[in-house]
Coordinates of C-alpha atoms in Angstrom, one line a residue:
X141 CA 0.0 0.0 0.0
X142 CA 3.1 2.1 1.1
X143 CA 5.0 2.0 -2.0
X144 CA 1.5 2.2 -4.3
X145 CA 1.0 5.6 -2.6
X146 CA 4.0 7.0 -3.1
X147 CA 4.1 5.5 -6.7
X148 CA 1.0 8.1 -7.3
X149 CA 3.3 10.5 -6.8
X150 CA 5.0 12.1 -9.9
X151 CA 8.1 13.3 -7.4
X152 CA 8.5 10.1 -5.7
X153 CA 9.7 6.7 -7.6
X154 CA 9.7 3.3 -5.9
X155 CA 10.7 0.0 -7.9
X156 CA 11.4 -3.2 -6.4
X157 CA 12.3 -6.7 -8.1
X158 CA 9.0 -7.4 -9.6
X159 CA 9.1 -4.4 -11.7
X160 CA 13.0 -3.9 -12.6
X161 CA 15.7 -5.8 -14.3
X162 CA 18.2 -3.4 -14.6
X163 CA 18.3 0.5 -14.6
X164 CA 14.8 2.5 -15.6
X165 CA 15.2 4.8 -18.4
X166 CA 16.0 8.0 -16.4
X167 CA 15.0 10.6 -19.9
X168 CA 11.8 10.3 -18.7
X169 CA 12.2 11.3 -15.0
X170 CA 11.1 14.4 -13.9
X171 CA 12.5 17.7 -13.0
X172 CA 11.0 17.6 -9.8
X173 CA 11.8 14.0 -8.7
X174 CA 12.6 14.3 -5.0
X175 CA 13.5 10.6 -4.1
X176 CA 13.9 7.3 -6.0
X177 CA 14.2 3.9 -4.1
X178 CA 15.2 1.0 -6.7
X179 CA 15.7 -2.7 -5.1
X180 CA 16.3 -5.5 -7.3
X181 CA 19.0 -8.4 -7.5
X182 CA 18.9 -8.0 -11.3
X183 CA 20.4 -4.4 -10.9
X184 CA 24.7 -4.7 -11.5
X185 CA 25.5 -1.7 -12.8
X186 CA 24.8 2.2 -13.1
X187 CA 27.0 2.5 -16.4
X188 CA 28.4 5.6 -18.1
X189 CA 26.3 8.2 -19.7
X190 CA 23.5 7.6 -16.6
X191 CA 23.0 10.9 -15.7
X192 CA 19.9 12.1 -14.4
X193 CA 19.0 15.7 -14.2
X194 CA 17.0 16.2 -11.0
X195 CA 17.7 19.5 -9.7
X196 CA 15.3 18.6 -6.3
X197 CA 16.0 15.2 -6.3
X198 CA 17.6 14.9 -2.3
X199 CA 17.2 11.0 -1.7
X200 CA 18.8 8.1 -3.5
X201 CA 18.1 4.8 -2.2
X202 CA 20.0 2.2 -3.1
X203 CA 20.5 -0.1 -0.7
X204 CA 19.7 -3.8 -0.3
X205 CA 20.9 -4.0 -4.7
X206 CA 23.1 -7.2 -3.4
X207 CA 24.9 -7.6 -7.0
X208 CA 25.1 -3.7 -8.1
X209 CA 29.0 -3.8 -8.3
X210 CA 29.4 -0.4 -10.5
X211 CA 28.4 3.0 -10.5
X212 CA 29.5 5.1 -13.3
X213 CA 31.1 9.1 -12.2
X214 CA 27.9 10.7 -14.5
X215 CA 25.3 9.3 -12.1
X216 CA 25.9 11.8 -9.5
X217 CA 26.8 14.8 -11.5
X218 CA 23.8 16.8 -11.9
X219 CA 22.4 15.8 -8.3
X220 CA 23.6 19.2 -6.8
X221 CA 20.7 18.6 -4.1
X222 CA 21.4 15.5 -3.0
X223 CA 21.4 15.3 0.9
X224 CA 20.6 11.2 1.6
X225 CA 23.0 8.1 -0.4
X226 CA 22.0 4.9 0.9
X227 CA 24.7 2.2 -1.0
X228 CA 24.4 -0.5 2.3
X229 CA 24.7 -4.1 1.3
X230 CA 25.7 -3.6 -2.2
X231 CA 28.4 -5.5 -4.3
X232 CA 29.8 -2.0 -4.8
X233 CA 33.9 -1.7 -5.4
X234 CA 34.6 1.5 -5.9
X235 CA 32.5 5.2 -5.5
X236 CA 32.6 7.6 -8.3
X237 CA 34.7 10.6 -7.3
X238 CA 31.3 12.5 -8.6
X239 CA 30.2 12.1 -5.0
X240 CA 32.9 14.5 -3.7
X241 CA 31.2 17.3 -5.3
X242 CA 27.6 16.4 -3.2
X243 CA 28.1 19.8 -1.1
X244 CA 24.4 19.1 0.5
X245 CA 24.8 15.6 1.5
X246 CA 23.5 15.0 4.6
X247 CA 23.8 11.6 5.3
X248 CA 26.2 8.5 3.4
X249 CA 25.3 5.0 4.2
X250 CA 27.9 2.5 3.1
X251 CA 26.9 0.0 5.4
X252 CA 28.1 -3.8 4.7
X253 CA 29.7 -2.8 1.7
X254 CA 32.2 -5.4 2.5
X255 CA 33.5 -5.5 -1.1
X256 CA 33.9 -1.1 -0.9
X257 CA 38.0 -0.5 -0.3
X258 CA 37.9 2.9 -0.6
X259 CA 36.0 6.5 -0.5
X260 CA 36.7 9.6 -2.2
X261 CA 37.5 12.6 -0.4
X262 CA 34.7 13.9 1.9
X263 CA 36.6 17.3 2.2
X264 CA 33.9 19.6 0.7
X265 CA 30.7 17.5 1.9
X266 CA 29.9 20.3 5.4
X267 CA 26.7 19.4 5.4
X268 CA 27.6 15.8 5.9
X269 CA 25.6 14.6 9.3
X270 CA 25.8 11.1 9.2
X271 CA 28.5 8.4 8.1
X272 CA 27.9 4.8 8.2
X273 CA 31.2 2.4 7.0
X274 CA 29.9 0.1 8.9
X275 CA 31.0 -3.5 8.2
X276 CA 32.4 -2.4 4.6
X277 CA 35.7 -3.1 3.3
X278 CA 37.1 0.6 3.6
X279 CA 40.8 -0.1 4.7
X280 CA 41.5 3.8 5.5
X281 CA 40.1 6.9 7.0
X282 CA 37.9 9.3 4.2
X283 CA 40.7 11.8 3.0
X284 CA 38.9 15.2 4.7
X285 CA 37.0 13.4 7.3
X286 CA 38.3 15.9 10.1
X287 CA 36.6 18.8 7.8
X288 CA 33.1 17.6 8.2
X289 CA 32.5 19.5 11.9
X290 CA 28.7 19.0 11.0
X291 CA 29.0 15.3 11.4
X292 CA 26.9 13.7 14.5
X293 CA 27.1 10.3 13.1
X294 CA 30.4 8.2 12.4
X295 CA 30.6 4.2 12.6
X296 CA 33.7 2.4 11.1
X297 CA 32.8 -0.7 13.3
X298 CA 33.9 -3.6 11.0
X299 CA 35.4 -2.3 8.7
X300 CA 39.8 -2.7 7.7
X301 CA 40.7 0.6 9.1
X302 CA 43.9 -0.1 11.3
X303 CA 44.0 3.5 12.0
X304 CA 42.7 6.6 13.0
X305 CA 45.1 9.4 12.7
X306 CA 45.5 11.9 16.4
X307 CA 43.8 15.0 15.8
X308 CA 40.8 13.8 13.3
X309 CA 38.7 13.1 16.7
X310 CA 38.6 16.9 18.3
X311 CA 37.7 18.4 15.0
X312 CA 34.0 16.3 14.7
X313 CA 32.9 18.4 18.0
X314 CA 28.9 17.5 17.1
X315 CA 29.6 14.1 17.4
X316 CA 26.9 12.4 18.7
X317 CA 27.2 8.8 18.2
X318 CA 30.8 7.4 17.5
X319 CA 31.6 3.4 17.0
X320 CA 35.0 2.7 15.9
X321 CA 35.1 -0.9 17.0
X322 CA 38.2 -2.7 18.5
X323 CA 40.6 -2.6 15.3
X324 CA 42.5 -0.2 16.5
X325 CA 43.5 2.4 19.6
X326 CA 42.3 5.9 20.2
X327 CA 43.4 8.6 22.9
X328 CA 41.4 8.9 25.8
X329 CA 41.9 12.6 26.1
X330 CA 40.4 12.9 22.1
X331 CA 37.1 10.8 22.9
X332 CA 36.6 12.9 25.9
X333 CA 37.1 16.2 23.9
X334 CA 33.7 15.2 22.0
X335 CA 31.5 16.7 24.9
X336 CA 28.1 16.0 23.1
X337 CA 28.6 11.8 22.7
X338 CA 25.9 10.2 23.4
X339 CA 27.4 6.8 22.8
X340 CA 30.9 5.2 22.2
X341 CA 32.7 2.3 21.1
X342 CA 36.1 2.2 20.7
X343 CA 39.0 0.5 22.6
X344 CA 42.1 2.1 24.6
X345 CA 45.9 0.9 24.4
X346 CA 45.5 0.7 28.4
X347 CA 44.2 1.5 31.6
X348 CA 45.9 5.1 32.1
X349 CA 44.5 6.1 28.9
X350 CA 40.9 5.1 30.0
X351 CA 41.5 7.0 32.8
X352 CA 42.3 10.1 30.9
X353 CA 38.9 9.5 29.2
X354 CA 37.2 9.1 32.4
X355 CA 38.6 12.0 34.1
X356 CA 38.4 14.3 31.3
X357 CA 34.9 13.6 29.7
X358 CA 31.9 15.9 31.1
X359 CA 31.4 14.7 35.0
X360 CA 27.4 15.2 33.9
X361 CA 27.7 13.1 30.6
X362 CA 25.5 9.7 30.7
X363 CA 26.9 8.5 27.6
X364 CA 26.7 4.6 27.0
X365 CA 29.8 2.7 26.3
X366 CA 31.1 0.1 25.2
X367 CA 34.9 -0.2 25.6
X368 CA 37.9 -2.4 25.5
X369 CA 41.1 -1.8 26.8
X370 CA 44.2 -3.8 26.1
X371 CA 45.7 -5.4 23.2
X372 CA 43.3 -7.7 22.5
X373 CA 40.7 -6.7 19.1
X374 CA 38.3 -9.4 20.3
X375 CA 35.3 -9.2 22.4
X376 CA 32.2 -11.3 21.4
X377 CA 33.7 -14.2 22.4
X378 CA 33.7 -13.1 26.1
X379 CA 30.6 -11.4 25.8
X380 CA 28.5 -12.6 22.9
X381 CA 25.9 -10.2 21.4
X382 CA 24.0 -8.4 23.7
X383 CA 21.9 -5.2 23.6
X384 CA 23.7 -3.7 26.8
X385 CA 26.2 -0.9 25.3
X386 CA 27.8 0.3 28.4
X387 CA 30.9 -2.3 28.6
X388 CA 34.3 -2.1 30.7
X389 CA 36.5 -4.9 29.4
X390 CA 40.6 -5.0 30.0
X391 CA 43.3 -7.2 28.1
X392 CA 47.1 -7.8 27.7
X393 CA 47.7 -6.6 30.5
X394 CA 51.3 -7.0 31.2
X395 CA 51.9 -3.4 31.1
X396 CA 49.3 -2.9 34.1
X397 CA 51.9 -2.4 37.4
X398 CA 50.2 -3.6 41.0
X399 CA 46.5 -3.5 41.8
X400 CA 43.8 -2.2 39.7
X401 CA 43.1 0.1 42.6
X402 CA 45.9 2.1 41.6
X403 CA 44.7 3.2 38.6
X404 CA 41.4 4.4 39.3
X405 CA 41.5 8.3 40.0
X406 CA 40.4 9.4 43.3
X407 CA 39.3 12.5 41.2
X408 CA 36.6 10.6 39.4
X409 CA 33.3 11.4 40.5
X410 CA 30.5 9.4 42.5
X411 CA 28.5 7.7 39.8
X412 CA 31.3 7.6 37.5
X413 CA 30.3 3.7 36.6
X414 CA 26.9 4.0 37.7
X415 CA 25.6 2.9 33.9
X416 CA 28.5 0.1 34.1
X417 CA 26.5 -3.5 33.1
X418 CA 29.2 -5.4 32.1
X419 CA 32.6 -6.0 33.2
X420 CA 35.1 -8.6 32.2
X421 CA 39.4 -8.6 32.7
X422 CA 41.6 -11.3 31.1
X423 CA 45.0 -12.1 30.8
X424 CA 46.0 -9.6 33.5
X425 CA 49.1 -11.4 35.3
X426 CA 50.5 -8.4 37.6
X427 CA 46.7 -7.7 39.1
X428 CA 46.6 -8.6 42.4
X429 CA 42.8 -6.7 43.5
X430 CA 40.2 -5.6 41.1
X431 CA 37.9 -3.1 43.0
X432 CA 38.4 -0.6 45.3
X433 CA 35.6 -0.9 48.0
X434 CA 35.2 2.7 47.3
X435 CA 33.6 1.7 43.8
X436 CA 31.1 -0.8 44.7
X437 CA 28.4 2.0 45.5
X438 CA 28.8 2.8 41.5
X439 CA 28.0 -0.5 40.6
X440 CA 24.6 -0.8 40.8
X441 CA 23.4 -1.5 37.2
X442 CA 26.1 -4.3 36.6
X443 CA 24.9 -7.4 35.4
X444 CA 27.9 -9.8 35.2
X445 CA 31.8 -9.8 36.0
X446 CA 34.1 -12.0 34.2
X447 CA 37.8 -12.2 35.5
X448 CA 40.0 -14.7 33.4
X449 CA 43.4 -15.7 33.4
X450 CA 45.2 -13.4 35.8
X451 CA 47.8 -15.3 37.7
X452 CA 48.2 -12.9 40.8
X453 CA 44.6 -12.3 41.4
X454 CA 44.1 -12.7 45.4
X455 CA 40.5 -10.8 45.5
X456 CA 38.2 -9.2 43.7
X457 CA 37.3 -6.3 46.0
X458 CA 40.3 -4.8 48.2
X459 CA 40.4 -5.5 52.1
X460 CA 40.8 -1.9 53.5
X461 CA 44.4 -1.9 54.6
X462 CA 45.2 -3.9 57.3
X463 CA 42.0 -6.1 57.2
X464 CA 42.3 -9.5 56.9
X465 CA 41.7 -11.2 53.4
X466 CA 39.0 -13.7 53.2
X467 CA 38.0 -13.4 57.0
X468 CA 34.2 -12.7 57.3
X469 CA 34.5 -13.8 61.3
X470 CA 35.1 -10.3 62.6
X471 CA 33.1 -7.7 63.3
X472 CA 34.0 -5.5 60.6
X473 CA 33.1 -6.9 57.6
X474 CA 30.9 -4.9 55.2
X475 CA 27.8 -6.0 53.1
X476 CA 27.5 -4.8 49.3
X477 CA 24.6 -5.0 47.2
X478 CA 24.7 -6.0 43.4
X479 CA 20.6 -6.0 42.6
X480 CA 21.1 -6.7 38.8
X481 CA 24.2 -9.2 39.0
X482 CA 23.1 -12.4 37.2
X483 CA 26.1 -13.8 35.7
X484 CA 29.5 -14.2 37.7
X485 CA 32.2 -15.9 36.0
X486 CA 35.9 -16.7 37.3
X487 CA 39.0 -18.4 35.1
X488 CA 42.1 -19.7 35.5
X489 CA 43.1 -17.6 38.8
X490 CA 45.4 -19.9 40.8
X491 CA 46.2 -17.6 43.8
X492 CA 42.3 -15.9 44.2
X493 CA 41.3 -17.2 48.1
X494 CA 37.9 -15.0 48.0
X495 CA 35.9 -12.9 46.2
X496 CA 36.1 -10.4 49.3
X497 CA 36.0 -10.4 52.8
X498 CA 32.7 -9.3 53.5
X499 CA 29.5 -10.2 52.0
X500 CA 27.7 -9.7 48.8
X501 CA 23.8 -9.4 48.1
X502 CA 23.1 -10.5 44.8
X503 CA 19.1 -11.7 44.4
X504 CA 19.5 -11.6 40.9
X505 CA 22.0 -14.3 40.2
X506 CA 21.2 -16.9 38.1
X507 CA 24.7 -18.6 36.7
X508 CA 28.1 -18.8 38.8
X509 CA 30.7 -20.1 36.6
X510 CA 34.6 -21.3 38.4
X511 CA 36.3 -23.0 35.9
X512 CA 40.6 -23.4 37.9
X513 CA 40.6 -21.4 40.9
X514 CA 42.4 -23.7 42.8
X515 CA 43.1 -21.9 45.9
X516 CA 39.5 -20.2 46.2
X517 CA 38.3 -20.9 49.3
X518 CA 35.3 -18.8 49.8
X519 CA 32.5 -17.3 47.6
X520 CA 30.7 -14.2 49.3
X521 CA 27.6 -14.4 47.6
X522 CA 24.1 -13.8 49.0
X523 CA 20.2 -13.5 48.0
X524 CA 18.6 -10.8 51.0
X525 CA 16.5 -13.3 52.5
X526 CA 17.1 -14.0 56.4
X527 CA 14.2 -16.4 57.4
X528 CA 12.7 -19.2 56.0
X529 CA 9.4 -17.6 56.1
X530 CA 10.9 -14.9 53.5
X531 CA 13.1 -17.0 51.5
X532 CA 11.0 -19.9 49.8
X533 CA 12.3 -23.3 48.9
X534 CA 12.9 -22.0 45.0
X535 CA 15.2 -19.6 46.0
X536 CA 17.4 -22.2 47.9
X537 CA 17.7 -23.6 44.1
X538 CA 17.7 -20.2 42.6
X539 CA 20.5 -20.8 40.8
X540 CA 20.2 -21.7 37.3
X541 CA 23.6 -22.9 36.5
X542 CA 26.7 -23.5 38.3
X543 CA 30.1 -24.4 36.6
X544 CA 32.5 -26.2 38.6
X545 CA 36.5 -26.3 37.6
X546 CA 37.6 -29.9 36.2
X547 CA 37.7 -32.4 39.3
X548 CA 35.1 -30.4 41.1
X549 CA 35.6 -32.3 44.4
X550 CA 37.0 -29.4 46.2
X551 CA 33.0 -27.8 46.4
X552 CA 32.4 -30.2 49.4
X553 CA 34.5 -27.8 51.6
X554 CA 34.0 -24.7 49.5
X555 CA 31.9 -22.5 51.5
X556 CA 29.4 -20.9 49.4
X557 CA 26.9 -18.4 51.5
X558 CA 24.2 -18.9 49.9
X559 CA 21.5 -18.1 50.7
X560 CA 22.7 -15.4 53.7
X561 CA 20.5 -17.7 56.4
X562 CA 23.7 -18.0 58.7
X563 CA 20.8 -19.0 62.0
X564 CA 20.3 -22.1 60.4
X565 CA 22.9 -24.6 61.2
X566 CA 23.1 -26.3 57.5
X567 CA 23.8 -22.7 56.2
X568 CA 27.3 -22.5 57.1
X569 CA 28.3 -24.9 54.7
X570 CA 26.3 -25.3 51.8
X571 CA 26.3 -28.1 49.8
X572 CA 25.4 -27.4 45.9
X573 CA 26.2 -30.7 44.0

C-alpha cells in the first residue's frame, strides 16, 4: 500500500524486483523528482552516460541491490541537491569521485559494503551529518573526514581501518554517536574532547589512557559505552551479542603495574560507573585486586563480572588496609549490594582465596561459573532473604547454572553463602552438588 501511494506521486519513484531488471530509463524522469528507491538483485550496474538531471532530487536509495558492483562518475553529477546516499549491502567496489562534489549531502550510508576498499574525499561534503562504514571493506580513514565538523554520526565498526590518525577526533565536536570498534587504539583525552557523545565504542591501548577519558569527559555526561582496553581486538567471544552498550573490558595486560586500585583516579566522581553492566578482565598477570571498595556503590546497574586468566589475582574487591583477606569472622566486615548481578564468572586464577572479605547481596544471580581457581576458598555471595518464612524453597535452588572447575571435588569444603540464612545450622556450609 506504502509503495503504491507514493508510486501516485510524480516526485517520488519506488521499484522493487517485480518491476525492474536493470536501470529505468532515467530521460523520462522528472525535474521535480525528489526521491527514488530501486531494489532488485537484477540491478549490477549504473553505467556511463547515466546521468539524471533532477535538480530537487535529495534522496537516493540504493540499498539492499546485493549484485550492483558499478556506478559510473555521471550518475551523480547533476544531483547538486542530493542530501541522503543509501549504497548499504551492495556488491559496490569503488565510489565515483562525482560524490565528492555532493556539497548538500547529509547523510552517506555504506553500510556492509564489505567489497567497498575505498571512498573519495569527503573534504567539501559540510553538510555531511551522518557516516555509516559500517561492516564495509574501507581499509583507511575518508581523506577530509576531520573537515566535516557538522557530522553527529560516524561508525567504522567492521570495517579494515587499522587507523585513525591523532587530531581527526577533536575536529568532529557535534559528534553524537561514534563506534569505531576494537581494530584499532584511540586517545582517551580525544574521545573525551567530544563533549556531546551520546554513545561510544572504541577500545584504549591501556588502563591510564581510559582514565584520561574518564577524568576528562563531562562529569554530567551519561553517555553509553562500550569499551575495550588492552591489546586484544576481540570481544564477542567473552561477551557474545547483547543489547547492553555500556561495557568495561581490559586485556594484555602486562603493562598494568600492581593493583587495579591504583589506577582508578580518586578524582573521578561518584556515579562515574553508575551505567557500568558489564565487566570482564583477562589475561592480567600483575593484578593482584580488582575493586576498590570505594567503587562498589557505582556498581549498581552491573549485570555480570568476568575475570579470566590473571595469575596474581588474590580478591576481587580490596580488604581496606590492614583487614584480613578472606575473613568474614570479625566484626568489621561490610555488606554490598549488586541487585542486577546475574552472571558471575571466574578463570584460570590460581592464587584468588575469595571474592572479598565481607558479603555480597546479589538476588538476581542466576549462573556462577569457576572454571581453575584452585586456591579459592570462599565465595561471598548472597540473596537478602534472612528467614525461611521470606526466602521460599525456589530460591534455595535459585541458581540456574553453576560451573564447577575440572575435578570439582573441592566444592564439598567450599563455602558458598548462599543463601545469607547464617541462623540455620546447615547454612554455614552449603552443599550445591
Amino acid at each position: 500500500m506504502a509503495i503504491q501511494i507514493m508510486n501516485a506521486d510524480a516526485r517520488v519513484i519506488v521499484k522493487n524486483d517485480e518491476e525492474l531488471s536493470e536501470m529505468p530509463e532515467w530521460g523520462n524522469w522528472s525535474k521535480d523528482l525528489v526521491r527514488i528507491s530501486l531494489s532488485s538483485k537484477d540491478i549490477r550496474k549504473i553505467p556511463s552516460g547515466y546521468s539524471p538531471s533532477c535538480p530537487n532530487l535529495s534522496t537516493v536509495l540504493l540499498g539492499n541491490n546485493i549484485n550492483l558492483s558499478f556506478i559510473g562518475y555521471s550518475f551523480f553529477k547533476q544531483l547538486h541537491g542530493l542530501k541522503m546516499l543509501d549504497l548499504s549491502w551492495t556488491a559496490i567496489q569503488k565510489l565515483p569521485t562525482s560524490i565528492s562534489h555532493l556539497v548538500n549531502l547529509s547523510a552517506l550510508l555504506l553500510r556492509d559494503c564489505e567489497k567497498l576498499r575505498h571512498v573519495p574525499s569527503l573534504a567539501a561534503l559540510r553538510a555531511l551529518k551522518k557516516l555509516d562504514l559500517y561492516g564495509s571493506g574501507v581499509e583507511k580513514v575518508p581523506k577530509g573526514i576531520k573537515l566535516l565538523s557538522n557530522l553527529r554520526y560516524l561508525d567504522l565498526c567492521g570495517t579494515s581501518i587499522e587507523e585513525l590518525q591523532p587530531g581527526i577526533l577533536p575536529k568532529l565536536s557535534q559528534l553524537r554517536f561514534l563506534r569505531l570498534g576494537f581494530s584499532f587504539t584511540v586517545e582517551g583525552k580525544e574521545v573525551a574532547s567530544l563533549r556531546k557523545l551520546e554513545e561510544l565504542e572504541c577500545r584504549f591501548h591501556g588502563v591510564g589512557e581510559l582514565n584520561t577519558f574518564m577524568t576528562c569527559k563531562p562529569s554530567t555526561s551519561q553517555m553509553r559505552c562500550r569499551l575495550l582496553v588492552g591489546q586484544s581486538k576481540q570481544m564477542d567471544d567473552y561477551f557474545g551479542d547483547s543489547e547492553d552498550l555500556y561495557f568495561l573490558f581490559g586485556e594484555g595486560g602486562r603493562k598494568f603495574n600492581g593493583d587495579i586500585p591504583l589506577t582508578v583516579p580518586l578524582s573521578l566522581p561518584h556515579g562515574t560507573f553508575s551505567l557500568l553492566k558489564q565487566f570482564g578482565i583477562c589475561n592480567c598477570p600483575s593484578m593482584k585486586k580488582l575493586f576498590p571498595q570505594s567503587l562498589m556503590s557505582d556498581l549498581q546497574n552491573l549485570g555480570m563480572i568476568s575475570v579470566r586468566n590473571c595469575d596474581n589475582m588474590e580478591e576481587l574487591i580490596a580488604s581496606e588496609e590492614g583487614q584480613e583477606s578472606y575473613n568474614c569472622n570479625n566484626g568489621n566486615s561490610f555488606i554490598f549490594t549488586l541487585p542486577k548481578l546475574r552472571r558471575f564468572e571466574l578463570e584460570v586464577l590460581p592464587k584468588l582465596k575469595s571474592i572479598c572479605s565481607g558479603e555480597i547481596v546479589c538476588d538476581s544471580l542466576q549462573t556462577i561459573g569457576v572454571r581453575n581457581c584452585l586456591n579459592l576458598e570462599r565465595i561471598a555471595l548472597f540473596f537478602s532473604c534472612v528467614t525461611i518464612a521470606s526466602c521460599p524453597l525456589s530460591l534455595l535452588f535459585k541458581l540456574s547454572k553453576f560451573i564447577p572447575k575440572n575435578g570439582g571435588s573441592w566444592l564439598l569444603s567450599l563455602t558458598i553463602l548462599t543463601p545469607r540464612m547464617s541462623s540455620f545450622p546447615f547454612a554455614n556450609s552449603y552443599d550445591i552438588l
